[in-house]
Short mmCIF file of C-alpha atoms in Angstrom, two decimals:
data_model
loop_
_atom_site.label_atom_id
_atom_site.label_comp_id
_atom_site.label_asym_id
_atom_site.label_seq_id
_atom_site.Cartn_x
_atom_site.Cartn_y
_atom_site.Cartn_z
CA MET A 1 19.23 15.23 6.14
CA LYS A 2 21.35 12.35 4.05
CA PHE A 3 18.42 12.34 1.52
CA PHE A 4 18.34 16.05 0.52
CA THR A 5 22.41 15.95 0.27
CA TYR A 6 21.96 13.13 -2.39
CA ILE A 7 18.95 15.51 -4.17
CA PHE A 8 21.57 18.47 -4.22
CA ILE A 9 24.32 16.44 -5.63
CA VAL A 10 22.35 14.53 -8.07
CA LEU A 11 21.08 18.31 -9.32
CA LEU A 12 24.41 19.67 -9.35
CA LEU A 13 25.80 16.34 -11.47
CA ALA A 14 22.83 16.30 -13.83
CA SER A 15 20.18 18.37 -15.11
CA CYS A 16 19.69 17.53 -18.60
CA GLY A 17 16.63 15.60 -19.89
CA VAL A 18 13.94 17.31 -17.69
CA SER A 19 12.49 19.44 -20.38
CA LYS A 20 11.42 16.39 -23.11
CA SER A 21 9.51 14.78 -20.18
CA LEU A 22 7.67 18.16 -19.37
CA LYS A 23 6.54 18.64 -22.91
CA ASP A 24 5.50 15.00 -23.33
CA GLN A 25 1.95 14.58 -24.49
CA PRO A 26 0.19 11.14 -25.31
CA GLN A 27 -1.28 10.30 -28.69
CA LEU A 28 -4.98 11.17 -28.46
CA ASN A 29 -5.95 11.42 -32.07
CA SER A 30 -7.13 7.74 -32.34
CA TYR A 31 -9.46 8.29 -29.61
CA GLU A 32 -13.17 8.96 -30.48
CA VAL A 33 -14.56 10.47 -27.13
CA ASN A 34 -18.12 10.56 -25.69
CA VAL A 35 -18.64 11.73 -22.00
CA PRO A 36 -21.80 13.13 -21.20
CA GLU A 37 -22.24 15.67 -18.35
CA ARG A 38 -21.95 14.32 -14.78
CA VAL A 39 -25.48 13.79 -13.18
CA LYS A 40 -25.54 14.22 -9.21
CA VAL A 41 -28.40 12.21 -7.67
CA ASN A 42 -26.92 13.45 -4.29
CA ASP A 43 -23.56 13.52 -2.28
CA THR A 44 -22.85 9.99 -2.86
CA THR A 45 -24.37 9.11 -5.73
CA PHE A 46 -23.11 10.50 -9.35
CA HIS A 47 -23.42 9.15 -13.19
CA LEU A 48 -22.62 9.22 -16.48
CA ASP A 49 -25.31 7.51 -18.58
CA ASP A 50 -24.40 3.90 -17.39
CA ASN A 51 -21.12 4.82 -15.96
CA PHE A 52 -21.50 5.76 -12.08
CA LEU A 53 -19.81 6.45 -8.74
CA ILE A 54 -21.86 5.57 -5.65
CA LYS A 55 -21.36 5.21 -1.74
CA ASN A 56 -22.28 1.77 -0.59
CA GLN A 57 -23.71 1.14 3.21
CA HIS A 58 -20.27 -0.28 4.14
CA GLY A 59 -18.51 3.32 3.44
CA LEU A 60 -16.69 2.01 0.12
CA TRP A 61 -17.02 4.02 -3.11
CA GLU A 62 -17.75 1.73 -5.87
CA LEU A 63 -16.90 2.94 -9.42
CA TYR A 64 -17.98 1.63 -12.84
CA ILE A 65 -16.44 2.95 -16.02
CA SER A 66 -16.00 1.85 -19.35
CA GLY A 67 -14.85 3.00 -22.87
CA ASN A 68 -11.27 3.10 -24.54
CA ALA A 69 -8.53 4.39 -22.54
CA TYR A 70 -8.85 8.40 -22.87
CA GLU A 71 -12.44 7.93 -22.13
CA LEU A 72 -11.65 5.71 -19.11
CA GLY A 73 -9.33 8.31 -17.64
CA LEU A 74 -11.86 11.23 -18.34
CA LYS A 75 -15.02 9.41 -16.78
CA ASN A 76 -12.88 8.47 -14.01
CA GLY A 77 -11.67 12.05 -13.17
CA LYS A 78 -15.24 13.56 -13.55
CA LEU A 79 -16.93 10.86 -11.72
CA THR A 80 -14.19 10.87 -8.75
CA GLN A 81 -13.09 14.74 -9.15
CA GLU A 82 -13.89 15.57 -5.46
CA LEU A 83 -12.31 12.27 -4.13
CA PHE A 84 -9.41 12.59 -6.41
CA ASN A 85 -8.81 16.21 -5.29
CA GLU A 86 -9.21 15.29 -1.40
CA GLN A 87 -6.80 12.17 -2.18
CA GLU A 88 -4.33 14.83 -3.53
CA HIS A 89 -4.70 17.16 -0.99
CA VAL A 90 -3.93 14.46 1.82
CA PHE A 91 -1.04 13.14 -0.29
CA VAL A 92 0.49 16.36 -0.59
CA LYS A 93 -0.15 17.30 3.11
CA LYS A 94 1.89 13.99 4.04
CA ILE A 95 4.81 15.27 2.47
CA ASP A 96 4.51 18.90 4.05
CA GLU A 97 4.94 16.88 7.36
CA LEU A 98 7.65 14.80 6.20
CA VAL A 99 9.43 17.83 4.70
CA PRO A 100 8.25 20.76 6.41
CA SER A 101 11.02 23.08 5.10
CA LYS A 102 9.98 25.39 1.97
CA GLY A 103 13.37 25.62 0.61
CA LYS A 104 13.52 21.76 0.97
CA GLN A 105 10.14 21.50 -0.91
CA LYS A 106 11.31 23.50 -3.65
CA LEU A 107 14.41 21.02 -3.80
CA LEU A 108 12.15 18.25 -3.42
CA ARG A 109 10.21 19.52 -6.61
CA LYS A 110 13.36 19.85 -8.65
CA PHE A 111 14.43 16.45 -7.78
CA LEU A 112 11.26 14.94 -8.75
CA ALA A 113 11.38 16.65 -12.45
CA TRP A 114 14.62 15.24 -12.77
CA PHE A 115 14.17 12.06 -11.29
CA ASN A 116 10.95 11.20 -13.16
CA ARG A 117 12.70 12.44 -16.57
CA LYS A 118 12.26 8.89 -18.09
CA MET A 119 9.30 7.62 -16.64
CA TYR A 120 7.24 8.66 -19.91
CA LEU A 121 9.38 6.49 -21.91
CA HIS A 122 8.22 3.41 -19.82
CA VAL A 123 4.65 3.83 -19.62
CA ASP A 124 2.41 1.99 -22.10
CA GLU A 125 0.73 4.62 -24.58
CA ARG A 126 -2.83 3.52 -23.49
CA LEU A 127 -2.06 3.96 -20.01
CA LYS A 128 -0.61 7.19 -20.57
CA ALA A 129 -4.00 8.24 -22.62
CA GLU A 130 -5.95 7.34 -19.55
CA LEU A 131 -3.67 9.19 -17.15
CA TYR A 132 -3.99 12.24 -19.42
CA GLY A 133 -7.46 11.87 -19.30
CA ILE A 134 -7.98 11.66 -15.55
CA SER A 135 -5.31 14.58 -14.92
CA GLN A 136 -7.82 16.93 -16.69
CA TYR A 137 -9.46 16.89 -13.25
CA ALA A 138 -6.53 17.44 -11.14
CA SER A 139 -6.63 20.37 -8.55
CA SER A 140 -4.93 23.40 -9.77
CA ASP A 141 -3.78 23.98 -6.29
CA TYR A 142 -0.67 22.03 -6.71
CA ASN A 143 0.48 23.20 -10.27
CA HIS A 144 3.49 24.28 -8.59
CA ILE A 145 4.67 20.58 -7.86
CA ALA A 146 3.93 20.05 -11.51
CA GLU A 147 1.20 20.37 -14.11
CA PRO A 148 -1.35 17.93 -13.70
CA TYR A 149 -0.60 15.41 -16.41
CA GLN A 150 3.06 15.29 -15.23
CA ARG A 151 2.10 15.13 -11.50
CA VAL A 152 -0.63 12.37 -12.31
CA MET A 153 2.20 10.27 -13.23
CA TYR A 154 4.86 11.23 -10.66
CA PHE A 155 2.14 9.96 -8.11
CA HIS A 156 1.70 6.58 -9.73
CA GLY A 157 5.57 6.42 -8.64
CA ALA A 158 4.82 7.18 -4.99
CA HIS A 159 4.59 4.02 -3.77
CA ASP A 160 7.60 2.92 -5.47
CA ILE A 161 9.74 5.62 -3.82
CA GLY A 162 8.26 4.47 -0.33
CA HIS A 163 9.70 1.27 -1.15
CA ALA A 164 12.97 2.66 -1.60
CA LEU A 165 12.57 5.23 1.54
CA GLN A 166 12.57 2.55 3.96
CA ASP A 167 12.82 4.87 6.75
CA LEU A 168 9.31 6.05 5.65
CA ALA A 169 7.96 2.71 6.99
CA LEU A 170 5.23 2.81 4.60
CA VAL A 171 5.02 -0.82 3.15
CA GLY A 172 5.07 -4.26 5.08
CA CYS A 173 2.68 -6.58 3.04
CA SER A 174 1.35 -9.94 3.80
CA SER A 175 -0.25 -12.00 1.27
CA PHE A 176 -0.73 -15.91 0.94
CA ALA A 177 -2.73 -18.51 -1.39
CA ALA A 178 -4.05 -21.95 -0.67
CA TRP A 179 -5.75 -24.38 -3.39
CA GLY A 180 -5.71 -28.33 -3.41
CA ASN A 181 -5.99 -30.06 -0.59
CA HIS A 182 -5.42 -26.77 1.58
CA SER A 183 -8.91 -25.05 0.45
CA ALA A 184 -11.93 -26.04 1.73
CA ASP A 185 -13.48 -26.78 -2.18
CA GLY A 186 -9.98 -27.48 -3.70
CA ASN A 187 -10.06 -24.02 -5.39
CA LEU A 188 -7.90 -21.56 -5.51
CA ILE A 189 -8.01 -18.91 -2.50
CA ILE A 190 -5.84 -15.88 -1.99
CA ALA A 191 -5.60 -13.22 0.68
CA ARG A 192 -3.52 -10.26 1.35
CA ASN A 193 -2.89 -7.27 3.66
CA PHE A 194 -1.78 -3.84 1.80
CA ASP A 195 -0.05 -2.19 4.26
CA PHE A 196 0.84 0.94 2.61
CA TYR A 197 0.45 3.74 4.86
CA ALA A 198 0.33 7.63 4.31
CA GLY A 199 -1.74 8.67 7.19
CA ASP A 200 -5.44 7.45 8.20
CA ASP A 201 -7.04 10.05 6.18
CA PHE A 202 -5.46 8.72 2.91
CA ALA A 203 -7.24 5.30 3.34
CA LYS A 204 -10.57 7.09 4.36
CA ASN A 205 -12.15 6.94 0.69
CA LYS A 206 -11.23 3.69 -0.56
CA ILE A 207 -12.38 3.12 -4.06
CA ILE A 208 -13.91 -0.41 -5.34
CA SER A 209 -13.08 0.07 -9.02
CA PHE A 210 -14.78 -1.73 -12.11
CA VAL A 211 -13.39 -1.25 -15.69
CA ALA A 212 -14.68 -2.41 -19.02
CA PRO A 213 -12.22 -1.13 -21.33
CA ASP A 214 -12.80 -1.43 -24.92
CA GLU A 215 -9.34 -3.26 -25.12
CA GLY A 216 -8.60 -6.20 -22.99
CA HIS A 217 -10.11 -7.62 -20.01
CA LYS A 218 -12.54 -6.46 -17.71
CA PHE A 219 -11.00 -6.08 -14.25
CA MET A 220 -11.70 -4.96 -10.63
CA SER A 221 -9.24 -3.16 -8.28
CA VAL A 222 -8.81 -1.32 -5.04
CA THR A 223 -7.99 2.24 -5.46
CA TRP A 224 -8.28 5.54 -4.42
CA GLY A 225 -8.84 9.24 -6.31
CA GLY A 226 -6.82 9.66 -9.23
CA MET A 227 -5.08 6.31 -9.40
CA ILE A 228 -5.33 3.72 -12.06
CA GLY A 229 -2.49 1.72 -10.88
CA VAL A 230 -3.18 -1.36 -9.62
CA VAL A 231 -2.18 -2.55 -6.01
CA SER A 232 -4.89 -5.37 -5.49
CA GLY A 233 -7.09 -6.69 -8.01
CA MET A 234 -8.41 -9.42 -10.61
CA ASN A 235 -10.01 -9.36 -14.15
CA ASP A 236 -12.75 -11.54 -15.64
CA GLN A 237 -10.39 -14.26 -16.58
CA GLY A 238 -9.84 -15.31 -12.79
CA LEU A 239 -6.23 -13.60 -12.96
CA THR A 240 -5.51 -11.64 -9.56
CA VAL A 241 -2.38 -9.59 -8.87
CA THR A 242 -1.35 -8.04 -5.51
CA ILE A 243 2.02 -6.52 -4.96
CA ASN A 244 4.56 -6.88 -2.08
CA ALA A 245 7.78 -4.61 -1.63
CA GLY A 246 10.89 -5.87 -1.79
CA LYS A 247 14.52 -4.27 -0.49
CA SER A 248 15.58 -1.62 -2.66
CA GLN A 249 18.28 0.89 -2.88
CA PHE A 250 17.58 4.33 -3.96
CA PRO A 251 17.25 4.19 -7.77
CA LEU A 252 18.90 7.06 -9.68
CA VAL A 253 15.86 7.29 -12.41
CA ALA A 254 12.20 6.47 -12.49
CA LYS A 255 10.86 3.85 -14.93
CA THR A 256 7.76 2.01 -14.81
CA PRO A 257 5.93 2.49 -11.89
CA ILE A 258 5.04 -1.13 -10.54
CA SER A 259 1.31 -0.48 -9.93
CA LEU A 260 1.14 0.05 -13.86
CA VAL A 261 2.93 -3.04 -14.59
CA THR A 262 0.33 -4.95 -12.53
CA ARG A 263 -2.21 -2.59 -14.36
CA GLU A 264 -1.55 -4.16 -17.65
CA ILE A 265 -1.27 -7.60 -16.48
CA LEU A 266 -4.38 -7.28 -15.26
CA GLN A 267 -6.03 -5.80 -18.31
CA PHE A 268 -3.72 -7.67 -20.86
CA ALA A 269 -3.08 -10.99 -19.36
CA SER A 270 -5.41 -14.12 -18.59
CA ASN A 271 -3.05 -16.68 -17.47
CA ILE A 272 0.45 -16.56 -15.66
CA GLU A 273 2.54 -17.19 -18.78
CA GLU A 274 0.95 -14.08 -20.33
CA ALA A 275 1.63 -12.08 -17.29
CA ILE A 276 5.22 -13.33 -17.06
CA ALA A 277 5.67 -12.02 -20.56
CA ILE A 278 4.03 -8.51 -19.71
CA ALA A 279 6.41 -8.28 -16.37
CA LYS A 280 9.33 -9.18 -18.08
CA LYS A 281 9.23 -6.50 -20.78
CA ARG A 282 9.00 -3.73 -18.62
CA GLU A 283 11.56 -2.21 -16.93
CA VAL A 284 10.85 -0.85 -13.10
CA PHE A 285 13.11 0.86 -10.77
CA VAL A 286 12.45 -0.68 -7.25
CA SER A 287 12.08 -4.29 -6.33
CA GLU A 288 8.93 -6.01 -5.72
CA SER A 289 7.06 -9.25 -5.53
CA ILE A 290 4.06 -9.44 -7.99
CA PHE A 291 1.51 -12.12 -6.65
CA VAL A 292 -0.37 -13.71 -9.45
CA GLY A 293 -3.15 -16.10 -8.94
CA SER A 294 -4.60 -17.68 -12.04
CA ALA A 295 -7.87 -19.68 -12.43
CA LYS A 296 -6.96 -20.97 -15.70
CA ASP A 297 -3.45 -22.34 -14.05
CA ASP A 298 -5.25 -23.15 -10.72
CA LYS A 299 -2.27 -22.06 -8.60
CA ALA A 300 -0.55 -18.86 -7.67
CA VAL A 301 3.47 -17.74 -8.35
CA LEU A 302 5.57 -15.01 -7.59
CA ILE A 303 6.97 -12.84 -10.27
CA GLU A 304 9.96 -11.04 -8.48
CA VAL A 305 11.12 -8.24 -10.31
CA SER A 306 14.17 -5.78 -9.55
CA PRO A 307 16.07 -2.97 -11.75
CA GLN A 308 18.78 -5.93 -12.26
CA LYS A 309 17.07 -9.34 -11.78
CA PHE A 310 14.02 -11.30 -12.55
CA GLY A 311 12.54 -14.20 -11.04
CA VAL A 312 9.79 -16.65 -10.73
CA TYR A 313 8.92 -18.42 -7.55
CA GLU A 314 6.39 -21.32 -7.57
CA VAL A 315 5.87 -24.04 -4.97
CA ASP A 316 7.40 -27.63 -6.09
CA ASN A 317 4.90 -29.98 -4.43
CA GLY A 318 2.42 -27.94 -2.51
CA ASN A 319 -0.78 -26.08 -2.47
CA GLN A 320 0.08 -23.30 -0.56
CA LEU A 321 2.18 -19.99 -1.26
CA ILE A 322 3.47 -17.46 0.91
CA CYS A 323 4.99 -14.00 0.50
CA SER A 324 5.96 -11.15 3.08
CA ASN A 325 8.66 -8.60 1.75
CA HIS A 326 11.53 -10.81 0.75
CA PHE A 327 12.35 -12.68 -2.52
CA GLN A 328 12.53 -16.73 -2.79
CA SER A 329 13.06 -17.50 -6.26
CA SER A 330 16.62 -18.67 -7.31
CA ALA A 331 17.31 -15.61 -9.16
CA TYR A 332 17.53 -13.82 -5.43
CA ALA A 333 19.21 -16.93 -3.73
CA ASP A 334 22.74 -15.02 -3.53
CA ASP A 335 21.27 -11.43 -3.41
CA LYS A 336 23.26 -9.75 -0.34
CA LYS A 337 20.47 -6.96 -0.07
CA ASN A 338 17.79 -9.66 0.01
CA GLN A 339 19.50 -11.94 2.62
CA LYS A 340 20.14 -8.75 4.88
CA HIS A 341 16.62 -7.75 4.52
CA ILE A 342 15.63 -11.34 5.65
CA PHE A 343 17.85 -11.27 8.65
CA GLU A 344 17.13 -7.31 9.56
CA SER A 345 13.50 -6.86 9.00
CA HIS A 346 10.32 -8.31 10.19
CA SER A 347 9.36 -9.95 6.94
CA GLN A 348 10.72 -13.45 7.70
CA TYR A 349 9.02 -13.13 10.96
CA ARG A 350 5.29 -12.62 9.18
CA PHE A 351 6.35 -15.21 6.76
CA GLU A 352 6.77 -17.71 9.76
CA ARG A 353 3.41 -16.21 11.22
CA MET A 354 1.85 -16.96 8.20
CA GLU A 355 3.11 -20.70 8.11
CA GLU A 356 1.89 -21.27 11.64
CA LEU A 357 -1.60 -19.55 10.99
CA LEU A 358 -2.09 -21.79 7.78
CA ALA A 359 -0.99 -25.06 9.50
CA GLN A 360 -3.88 -24.38 12.08
CA THR A 361 -6.25 -23.93 9.34
CA PRO A 362 -5.95 -26.96 7.09
CA LYS A 363 -8.71 -26.03 4.74
CA VAL A 364 -8.80 -22.36 3.81
CA THR A 365 -12.40 -20.60 3.50
CA PRO A 366 -12.63 -16.91 2.83
CA ARG A 367 -13.98 -16.16 6.47
CA SER A 368 -10.78 -17.87 7.69
CA ALA A 369 -8.61 -16.11 5.32
CA VAL A 370 -10.08 -12.83 6.77
CA ASP A 371 -9.49 -14.24 10.10
CA ILE A 372 -5.62 -14.80 9.22
CA LEU A 373 -5.35 -11.49 7.98
CA ARG A 374 -6.83 -9.70 11.04
CA ASN A 375 -4.63 -11.80 13.41
CA ARG A 376 -2.63 -9.55 15.79
CA GLU A 377 -0.47 -11.73 17.73
CA GLY A 378 3.20 -12.73 17.25
CA LEU A 379 4.43 -16.15 16.67
CA ASP A 380 3.08 -19.06 19.31
CA ASP A 381 0.35 -16.36 19.75
CA GLU A 382 2.79 -14.38 21.52
CA LEU A 383 1.26 -10.68 22.77
CA ILE A 384 3.65 -8.50 21.09
CA GLY A 385 1.50 -4.98 21.12
CA TYR A 386 -0.81 -3.83 19.03
CA GLY A 387 0.81 -1.69 16.13
CA ASN A 388 3.81 -4.03 15.79
CA GLU A 389 5.00 -4.73 12.43
CA LYS A 390 5.85 -8.17 13.09
CA ALA A 391 2.14 -8.99 13.43
CA LEU A 392 0.13 -9.69 10.06
CA ASN A 393 -2.41 -7.18 11.31
CA GLN A 394 -0.54 -3.87 11.93
CA LEU A 395 -3.52 -2.05 12.42
CA LEU A 396 -2.50 0.53 9.63
CA ALA A 397 -3.60 -1.32 6.33
CA HIS A 398 -5.15 0.65 3.63
CA HIS A 399 -6.93 -2.73 2.90
CA GLY A 400 -7.08 -6.33 3.24
CA ILE A 401 -8.63 -8.46 0.16
CA VAL A 402 -9.65 -11.99 -0.44
CA PHE A 403 -9.92 -13.55 -4.07
CA GLN A 404 -11.73 -16.80 -5.36
CA PRO A 405 -10.29 -16.55 -8.88
CA GLU A 406 -12.22 -19.52 -10.31
CA GLU A 407 -15.78 -18.10 -8.97
CA LEU A 408 -14.71 -14.61 -9.98
CA LYS A 409 -15.43 -13.58 -6.20
CA VAL A 410 -13.72 -10.83 -4.17
CA TRP A 411 -13.87 -9.49 -0.44
CA VAL A 412 -12.40 -6.29 0.36
CA SER A 413 -12.03 -4.95 3.86
CA SER A 414 -14.23 -1.72 4.99
CA ASN A 415 -12.69 0.73 7.52
CA PRO A 416 -11.33 0.83 9.84
CA PHE A 417 -8.26 -1.25 8.59
CA GLN A 418 -9.12 -4.36 7.76
CA LEU A 419 -11.47 -4.49 10.95
CA GLY A 420 -14.60 -3.66 9.54
CA GLU A 421 -16.93 -5.95 7.22
CA PHE A 422 -15.55 -7.48 4.07
CA VAL A 423 -17.56 -6.45 1.53
CA SER A 424 -18.66 -9.34 -1.37
CA TYR A 425 -18.38 -9.02 -5.18
CA ASP A 426 -18.98 -11.18 -7.84
CA LEU A 427 -17.36 -10.08 -11.08
CA ASN A 428 -20.08 -12.26 -13.11
CA GLU A 429 -22.82 -10.24 -11.45
CA VAL A 430 -20.93 -6.72 -11.48
CA PHE A 431 -19.99 -6.98 -15.25
CA SER A 432 -23.59 -8.56 -16.57
CA SER A 433 -25.46 -6.36 -18.92
CA GLU A 434 -28.42 -7.21 -16.77
CA LYS A 435 -26.56 -5.66 -13.59
CA GLN A 436 -25.96 -2.89 -15.81
CA ALA A 437 -29.40 -2.36 -17.21
CA ASP A 438 -29.87 -1.04 -13.36
CA LYS A 439 -27.29 1.68 -13.65
CA ILE A 440 -27.30 3.37 -10.54
CA SER A 441 -27.13 0.75 -7.66
CA THR A 442 -24.22 -0.73 -5.55
CA VAL A 443 -22.94 -3.82 -6.88
CA ASN A 444 -21.92 -5.74 -3.67
CA ASN A 445 -23.25 -8.70 -2.40
CA ALA A 446 -24.78 -8.00 0.87
CA GLU A 447 -25.62 -11.48 1.62
CA LYS A 448 -22.10 -12.88 1.48
CA THR A 449 -20.52 -9.92 3.80
CA ILE A 450 -17.98 -11.29 6.17
CA ALA A 451 -18.65 -9.59 9.68
CA ALA A 452 -16.76 -6.87 11.03
CA ASP A 453 -13.96 -7.94 13.64
CA PRO A 454 -15.37 -7.44 17.31
CA PHE A 455 -12.08 -6.15 18.47
CA GLU A 456 -13.36 -2.86 16.44
CA ASN A 457 -15.70 -2.21 19.18
CA SER A 458 -13.76 -3.26 22.03
CA LEU A 459 -12.15 -1.61 24.84
CA ALA A 460 -8.64 -2.61 23.64
CA PHE A 461 -9.16 -0.84 20.40
CA LYS A 462 -10.41 2.09 21.91
CA HIS A 463 -6.90 1.77 24.09
CA TYR A 464 -4.81 1.80 20.64
CA GLN A 465 -6.26 4.57 19.14
CA ARG A 466 -5.77 6.77 22.20
CA TYR A 467 -2.24 5.07 22.30
CA ARG A 468 -1.66 6.52 18.54
CA LYS A 469 -2.51 9.77 19.39
CA LEU A 470 -0.32 10.07 22.56
CA LYS A 471 2.53 8.56 21.04
CA THR A 472 2.44 11.14 18.59
CA GLU A 473 2.17 13.85 20.89
CA ILE A 474 5.00 13.11 23.10
CA SER A 475 7.13 12.19 19.93
CA GLN A 476 6.54 15.74 19.07
CA ALA A 477 7.34 17.19 22.52
CA ILE A 478 10.57 15.48 22.43
CA ALA A 479 11.43 16.90 19.21
CA GLU A 480 10.30 20.41 20.60
CA LYS A 481 12.01 19.82 23.61
CA LYS A 482 8.68 20.09 25.72
CA ASN A 483 7.74 18.83 29.15
CA VAL A 484 5.09 15.90 29.48
CA GLU A 485 3.46 15.05 32.38
CA GLN A 486 4.30 11.85 34.19
CA GLY A 487 0.40 10.85 33.91
CA GLN A 488 0.81 10.86 30.20
CA LEU A 489 4.17 8.61 30.00
CA SER A 490 2.32 6.05 32.64
CA ASN A 491 -0.94 6.02 30.13
CA LEU A 492 1.23 5.75 27.16
CA ILE A 493 2.62 2.56 28.59
CA ALA A 494 -0.67 1.30 30.05
CA LEU A 495 -2.61 1.94 26.68
CA ASN A 496 -0.32 -0.43 25.09
CA PRO A 497 1.69 -2.48 27.38
CA ASN A 498 3.24 -5.08 25.51
CA PHE A 499 4.75 -3.04 22.53
CA TRP A 500 8.28 -2.27 22.64
CA GLU A 501 7.72 1.41 21.15
CA SER A 502 5.56 2.23 24.19
CA HIS A 503 8.56 1.84 26.61
CA TYR A 504 11.05 2.93 24.27
CA THR A 505 9.20 6.71 23.63
CA VAL A 506 8.94 6.92 27.66
CA GLY A 507 12.90 6.11 27.62
CA ARG A 508 13.48 8.73 24.98
CA TYR A 509 11.73 11.59 26.81
CA TYR A 510 13.41 10.45 30.05
CA GLN A 511 17.02 10.62 28.36
CA GLU A 512 16.19 13.81 26.83
CA LYS A 513 15.36 15.51 30.00
CA GLY A 514 18.43 14.10 31.76
CA TYR A 515 16.53 11.04 33.86
CA LEU A 516 19.34 8.27 32.97
CA ARG A 517 17.94 5.92 35.10
CA LEU A 518 14.79 6.47 34.32
CA ALA A 519 15.36 6.06 30.68
CA LEU A 520 17.84 3.34 31.43
CA GLU A 521 14.89 1.12 32.98
CA SER A 522 12.62 2.19 30.18
CA PHE A 523 14.91 1.07 27.61
CA LYS A 524 15.67 -2.06 29.10
CA LYS A 525 11.88 -2.86 29.26
CA ALA A 526 11.87 -2.19 25.77
CA GLN A 527 14.65 -4.70 24.95
CA GLN A 528 12.76 -7.61 26.62
CA MET A 529 9.92 -6.95 24.30
CA GLU A 530 9.18 -8.25 20.59
CA VAL A 531 11.51 -5.48 18.88
CA THR A 532 10.37 -4.90 15.37
CA THR A 533 13.62 -5.04 13.39
CA VAL A 534 17.18 -5.86 14.37
CA PRO A 535 18.11 -2.21 13.53
CA ASP A 536 15.63 -1.11 16.11
CA LEU A 537 17.21 -3.64 18.66
CA GLU A 538 20.74 -2.51 18.06
CA ASN A 539 19.46 1.15 18.74
CA ILE A 540 18.03 0.18 22.10
CA GLN A 541 21.02 -1.86 22.94
CA LYS A 542 23.65 1.05 22.25
CA ARG A 543 21.15 3.32 24.31
CA ILE A 544 21.46 1.07 27.25
CA LYS A 545 25.20 0.63 26.93
CA LYS A 546 25.78 4.28 27.05
CA LEU A 547 23.41 4.89 30.01
CA GLU A 548 25.11 2.01 31.93
CA ARG A 549 28.30 4.15 31.50
CA SER A 550 26.78 7.45 32.59
CA VAL A 551 24.83 6.23 35.54
CA LYS A 552 28.07 4.32 37.17
#
């Protein structure tokens, strides 16, 4: 495995600098801490005086915390300890699946310590205090990976590493904004799918976090246990941030995790200029588009960051901004990695699909924005198969979200993916003193909820769920050189007939078993479908050429 060869060489060449990072501790002396005992009302309701965690009627956890940086971490950890521990278990289990070898896992742990050796130098001291606070509630089961504080910090860089390791296919997000004559009321509206996939279990316990810090702005974000960074969020100034991965080389050293950059922006910026200033002062270790919407500026822009370059992109004479997973600013106009990514990946295809759907939706509303996020077809409404990463709705999203910054309103999807109800929140109400007097109650606005997608209860979705399970079973059988019944192969295609991977998976099985003519037929069918990426298509074409020579 090339990645582990790289790790081995790195560890041979350099092992210095690790001990300092392992000994680093945040400065906590300046913080006065008042964290009461947690009261458990029932299995879905907990509180610390007026701070609380409650599971709402849509299956989303709602967390409200307030205080100084250290208190925020301690309160978050104490309220969400079970969710935090479960999330860590799920994440480590995913790593174990990707790296089953105990020897390679040990090597990976050593690499993580070396790779993250300078991260602590690039994280804001207030966020370090918060990370330390939440780490006090980390499970001791994983201390063999790293001590709790270092481990929690490492996990905040996992999203970034997922970007760099493109082979893991963890990310492929889509986002857009409309304002002026492109929105129904003329005000800014922003929508995005967060397609970070680390297994179905990882997305089960979504937390809608509402944070009232002693310093900076109050804000909300969609998160999970143990995570204080922001991937999608809005503050009480009407500033929103979301992140879209760009093409990255594997970095040599971790610096600031992108989710901590966006957390800092959300807490301490009130407009685009202030957001840009914060992004500029932080060194990152992967390429990322930070999609920033601002009620005060009445527009949205992209802050495009990478280890080498920094750019800002905004539309000149329009009221619509679209972002997938490639850069658009002049700073990256001649960037070869970005150009290659546009050509080879599914980013440009999704970009054009958003253009197409927005052209069909001249006046965007929250409901029509949700419809776009849920769209499963390809360009010109072509049926490209369920789960195709060329679709905006790849049926793997951690969440979908819609913002109305000027009204401080937000809608967040409930499970599964972005098919469940989009639950409504009004930050004016959430952070009002009157609302907090109620203390332990859900803070969503039931009347503004956007209904679930009918597709969730359709036969087609049931077929897709069966398809995912069956594909995993057949792929495992191929890897283990086991036999698969013909009925299972036929069923795989019948369950998702328009998806190229259905035919490709069957072709792989036939090829492994030596049924060359059947394999050739399956690969030719896959080639006729909307194949996700250029490398995928080239792989199919190579297999076809090889088989054509063999069956003559």
